[in-house]
PDB file of C-alpha atoms in Angstrom:
ATOM      1  CA  UNK E   5      10.515  -6.719   6.332  1.00 63.00           C
ATOM      2  CA  UNK E   6       7.079  -6.115   5.835  1.00 78.00           C
ATOM      3  CA  UNK E   7       4.754  -7.713   3.790  1.00 86.00           C
ATOM      4  CA  UNK E   8       3.367  -5.901   0.326  1.00 87.00           C
ATOM      5  CA  UNK E   9       0.057  -5.411  -1.036  1.00 90.00           C
ATOM      6  CA  UNK E  10       1.359  -3.194  -3.451  1.00 90.00           C
ATOM      7  CA  UNK E  11       1.916  -6.235  -6.092  1.00 91.00           C
ATOM      8  CA  UNK E  12      -1.522  -6.738  -6.719  1.00 93.00           C
ATOM      9  CA  UNK E  13      -1.687  -3.912  -8.867  1.00 94.00           C
ATOM     10  CA  UNK E  14      -0.335  -5.709 -11.077  1.00 94.00           C
ATOM     11  CA  UNK E  15      -2.781  -8.592 -11.653  1.00 95.00           C
ATOM     12  CA  UNK E  16      -5.659  -5.621 -10.901  1.00 95.00           C
ATOM     13  CA  UNK E  17      -3.619  -4.368 -14.318  1.00 95.00           C
ATOM     14  CA  UNK E  18      -3.875  -7.533 -16.184  1.00 96.00           C
ATOM     15  CA  UNK E  19      -7.109  -8.019 -16.005  1.00 96.00           C
ATOM     16  CA  UNK E  20      -7.725  -4.330 -16.734  1.00 96.00           C
ATOM     17  CA  UNK E  21      -5.737  -3.994 -19.217  1.00 96.00           C
ATOM     18  CA  UNK E  22      -7.793  -6.930 -21.092  1.00 96.00           C
ATOM     19  CA  UNK E  23     -11.208  -5.340 -20.307  1.00 96.00           C
ATOM     20  CA  UNK E  24      -9.715  -2.763 -22.503  1.00 96.00           C
ATOM     21  CA  UNK E  25      -8.790  -5.250 -25.300  1.00 96.00           C
ATOM     22  CA  UNK E  26     -11.836  -6.856 -25.591  1.00 96.00           C
ATOM     23  CA  UNK E  27     -14.129  -3.696 -25.620  1.00 95.00           C
ATOM     24  CA  UNK E  28     -11.677  -1.486 -27.868  1.00 93.00           C
ATOM     25  CA  UNK E  29      -9.564  -4.121 -29.859  1.00 93.00           C
ATOM     26  CA  UNK E  30      -6.681  -1.826 -29.373  1.00 94.00           C
ATOM     27  CA  UNK E  31      -3.284  -3.192 -28.032  1.00 95.00           C
ATOM     28  CA  UNK E  32      -1.745  -0.091 -27.999  1.00 96.00           C
ATOM     29  CA  UNK E  33      -4.204   0.984 -25.608  1.00 96.00           C
ATOM     30  CA  UNK E  34      -4.203  -1.974 -23.927  1.00 96.00           C
ATOM     31  CA  UNK E  35      -0.507  -2.185 -22.686  1.00 96.00           C
ATOM     32  CA  UNK E  36      -0.475   1.595 -21.904  1.00 96.00           C
ATOM     33  CA  UNK E  37      -3.596  -0.146 -19.065  1.00 96.00           C
ATOM     34  CA  UNK E  38      -1.381  -2.266 -18.050  1.00 96.00           C
ATOM     35  CA  UNK E  39       1.635   0.133 -17.519  1.00 96.00           C
ATOM     36  CA  UNK E  40      -0.137   3.434 -16.645  1.00 96.00           C
ATOM     37  CA  UNK E  41      -2.765   0.734 -13.796  1.00 95.00           C
ATOM     38  CA  UNK E  42       0.241  -1.359 -12.409  1.00 96.00           C
ATOM     39  CA  UNK E  43       2.683   1.260 -11.949  1.00 96.00           C
ATOM     40  CA  UNK E  44       0.681   3.787 -10.625  1.00 96.00           C
ATOM     41  CA  UNK E  45      -1.122   1.299  -8.144  1.00 95.00           C
ATOM     42  CA  UNK E  46       2.307   0.057  -6.814  1.00 95.00           C
ATOM     43  CA  UNK E  47       3.000   2.886  -5.952  1.00 96.00           C
ATOM     44  CA  UNK E  48      -0.284   4.223  -4.611  1.00 96.00           C
ATOM     45  CA  UNK E  49      -0.408   1.093  -2.468  1.00 95.00           C
ATOM     46  CA  UNK E  50       2.772   1.276  -1.271  1.00 95.00           C
ATOM     47  CA  UNK E  51       2.551   4.989  -0.173  1.00 95.00           C
ATOM     48  CA  UNK E  52      -0.346   4.217   2.423  1.00 95.00           C
ATOM     49  CA  UNK E  53       0.914   1.366   3.109  1.00 94.00           C
ATOM     50  CA  UNK E  54       3.750   2.760   4.675  1.00 94.00           C
ATOM     51  CA  UNK E  55       1.366   5.836   5.831  1.00 95.00           C
ATOM     52  CA  UNK E  56      -0.122   3.212   7.704  1.00 94.00           C
ATOM     53  CA  UNK E  57       3.782   2.186   8.876  1.00 94.00           C
ATOM     54  CA  UNK E  58       4.590   4.861  10.394  1.00 95.00           C
ATOM     55  CA  UNK E  59       1.061   6.108  12.440  1.00 95.00           C
ATOM     56  CA  UNK E  60       0.972   2.450  13.798  1.00 93.00           C
ATOM     57  CA  UNK E  61       4.538   2.924  15.245  1.00 95.00           C
ATOM     58  CA  UNK E  62       3.928   6.456  16.949  1.00 96.00           C
ATOM     59  CA  UNK E  63       0.519   5.086  17.826  1.00 96.00           C
ATOM     60  CA  UNK E  64       2.575   2.562  19.574  1.00 95.00           C
ATOM     61  CA  UNK E  65       5.414   4.415  20.769  1.00 96.00           C
ATOM     62  CA  UNK E  66       2.925   7.495  22.507  1.00 95.00           C
ATOM     63  CA  UNK E  67       0.951   4.545  24.221  1.00 96.00           C
ATOM     64  CA  UNK E  68       4.525   2.771  25.595  1.00 96.00           C
ATOM     65  CA  UNK E  69       5.411   6.528  26.512  1.00 94.00           C
ATOM     66  CA  UNK E  70       2.167   6.955  28.282  1.00 93.00           C
ATOM     67  CA  UNK E  71       2.089   3.512  30.342  1.00 93.00           C
ATOM     68  CA  UNK E  72       5.705   4.669  31.604  1.00 92.00           C
ATOM     69  CA  UNK E  73       4.494   7.896  31.932  1.00 90.00           C
ATOM     70  CA  UNK E  74       2.082   6.139  34.743  1.00 89.00           C
ATOM     71  CA  UNK E  75       4.549   3.583  35.872  1.00 89.00           C
ATOM     72  CA  UNK E  76       7.086   5.962  37.082  1.00 88.00           C
ATOM     73  CA  UNK E  77       4.452   8.081  38.870  1.00 81.00           C
ATOM     74  CA  UNK E  78       3.562   5.325  41.380  1.00 71.00           C
TER      75      UNK E  78
END
Protein backbone atom coordinates (compact mmCIF):
# COMPACT_ATOMS: atom_id res chain seq x y z
CA UNK A 1 0.00 0.00 0.00
CA UNK A 2 1.24 3.44 -0.91
CA UNK A 3 1.81 6.22 1.58
CA UNK A 4 -0.78 8.98 1.39
CA UNK A 5 -0.65 12.56 2.58
CA UNK A 6 -4.40 13.06 2.28
CA UNK A 7 -4.91 12.78 6.03
CA UNK A 8 -3.05 16.07 6.45
CA UNK A 9 -6.18 17.79 5.16
CA UNK A 10 -7.83 16.97 8.49
CA UNK A 11 -5.16 18.98 10.31
CA UNK A 12 -5.56 21.83 7.85
CA UNK A 13 -9.34 21.69 8.39
CA UNK A 14 -8.93 21.88 12.16
CA UNK A 15 -6.57 24.84 11.90
CA UNK A 16 -8.87 26.72 9.55
CA UNK A 17 -11.86 25.96 11.78
CA UNK A 18 -10.00 27.46 14.75
CA UNK A 19 -9.24 30.57 12.69
CA UNK A 20 -12.89 30.87 11.61
CA UNK A 21 -14.08 30.36 15.17
CA UNK A 22 -11.68 32.99 16.48
CA UNK A 23 -12.61 35.56 13.86
CA UNK A 24 -16.38 35.06 13.65
CA UNK A 25 -17.20 33.39 17.00
CA UNK A 26 -19.70 31.24 15.08
CA UNK A 27 -19.45 27.57 16.06
CA UNK A 28 -21.66 26.31 13.24
CA UNK A 29 -19.50 28.04 10.65
CA UNK A 30 -16.37 26.60 12.24
CA UNK A 31 -17.79 23.06 12.17
CA UNK A 32 -18.83 23.48 8.53
CA UNK A 33 -15.35 24.74 7.72
CA UNK A 34 -13.80 21.77 9.49
CA UNK A 35 -15.93 19.23 7.63
CA UNK A 36 -15.74 20.97 4.26
CA UNK A 37 -12.00 21.50 4.20
CA UNK A 38 -11.23 18.06 5.61
CA UNK A 39 -13.43 16.12 3.20
CA UNK A 40 -12.77 18.22 0.12
CA UNK A 41 -9.05 18.38 0.85
CA UNK A 42 -8.86 14.62 1.33
CA UNK A 43 -10.61 13.96 -1.98
CA UNK A 44 -8.45 16.46 -3.91
CA UNK A 45 -5.15 15.28 -2.45
CA UNK A 46 -6.04 11.62 -3.00
CA UNK A 47 -7.03 12.30 -6.62
CA UNK A 48 -3.75 14.11 -7.26
CA UNK A 49 -1.76 11.28 -5.69
CA UNK A 50 -3.55 8.67 -7.79
CA UNK A 51 -2.92 10.68 -10.96
CA UNK A 52 0.77 11.03 -10.12
CA UNK A 53 1.12 7.31 -9.42
CA UNK A 54 -0.58 6.42 -12.71
CA UNK A 55 1.68 8.83 -14.60
CA UNK A 56 4.79 7.43 -12.95
CA UNK A 57 3.70 3.87 -13.74
CA UNK A 58 3.11 4.75 -17.40
CA UNK A 59 6.48 6.49 -17.61
CA UNK A 60 8.22 3.47 -16.07
CA UNK A 61 6.48 1.13 -18.52
CA UNK A 62 7.48 3.33 -21.47
CA UNK A 63 11.10 3.42 -20.35
CA UNK A 64 11.15 -0.34 -19.84
CA UNK A 65 9.60 -0.91 -23.26
CA UNK A 66 12.22 1.31 -24.96
CA UNK A 67 15.06 -0.46 -23.16
CA UNK A 68 13.65 -3.84 -24.18
CA UNK A 69 13.30 -2.70 -27.80
CA UNK A 70 16.88 -1.44 -27.81
CA UNK A 71 18.19 -4.71 -26.34
CA UNK A 72 16.23 -6.79 -28.87
CA UNK A 73 17.64 -4.80 -31.81
CA UNK A 74 21.25 -5.56 -30.87
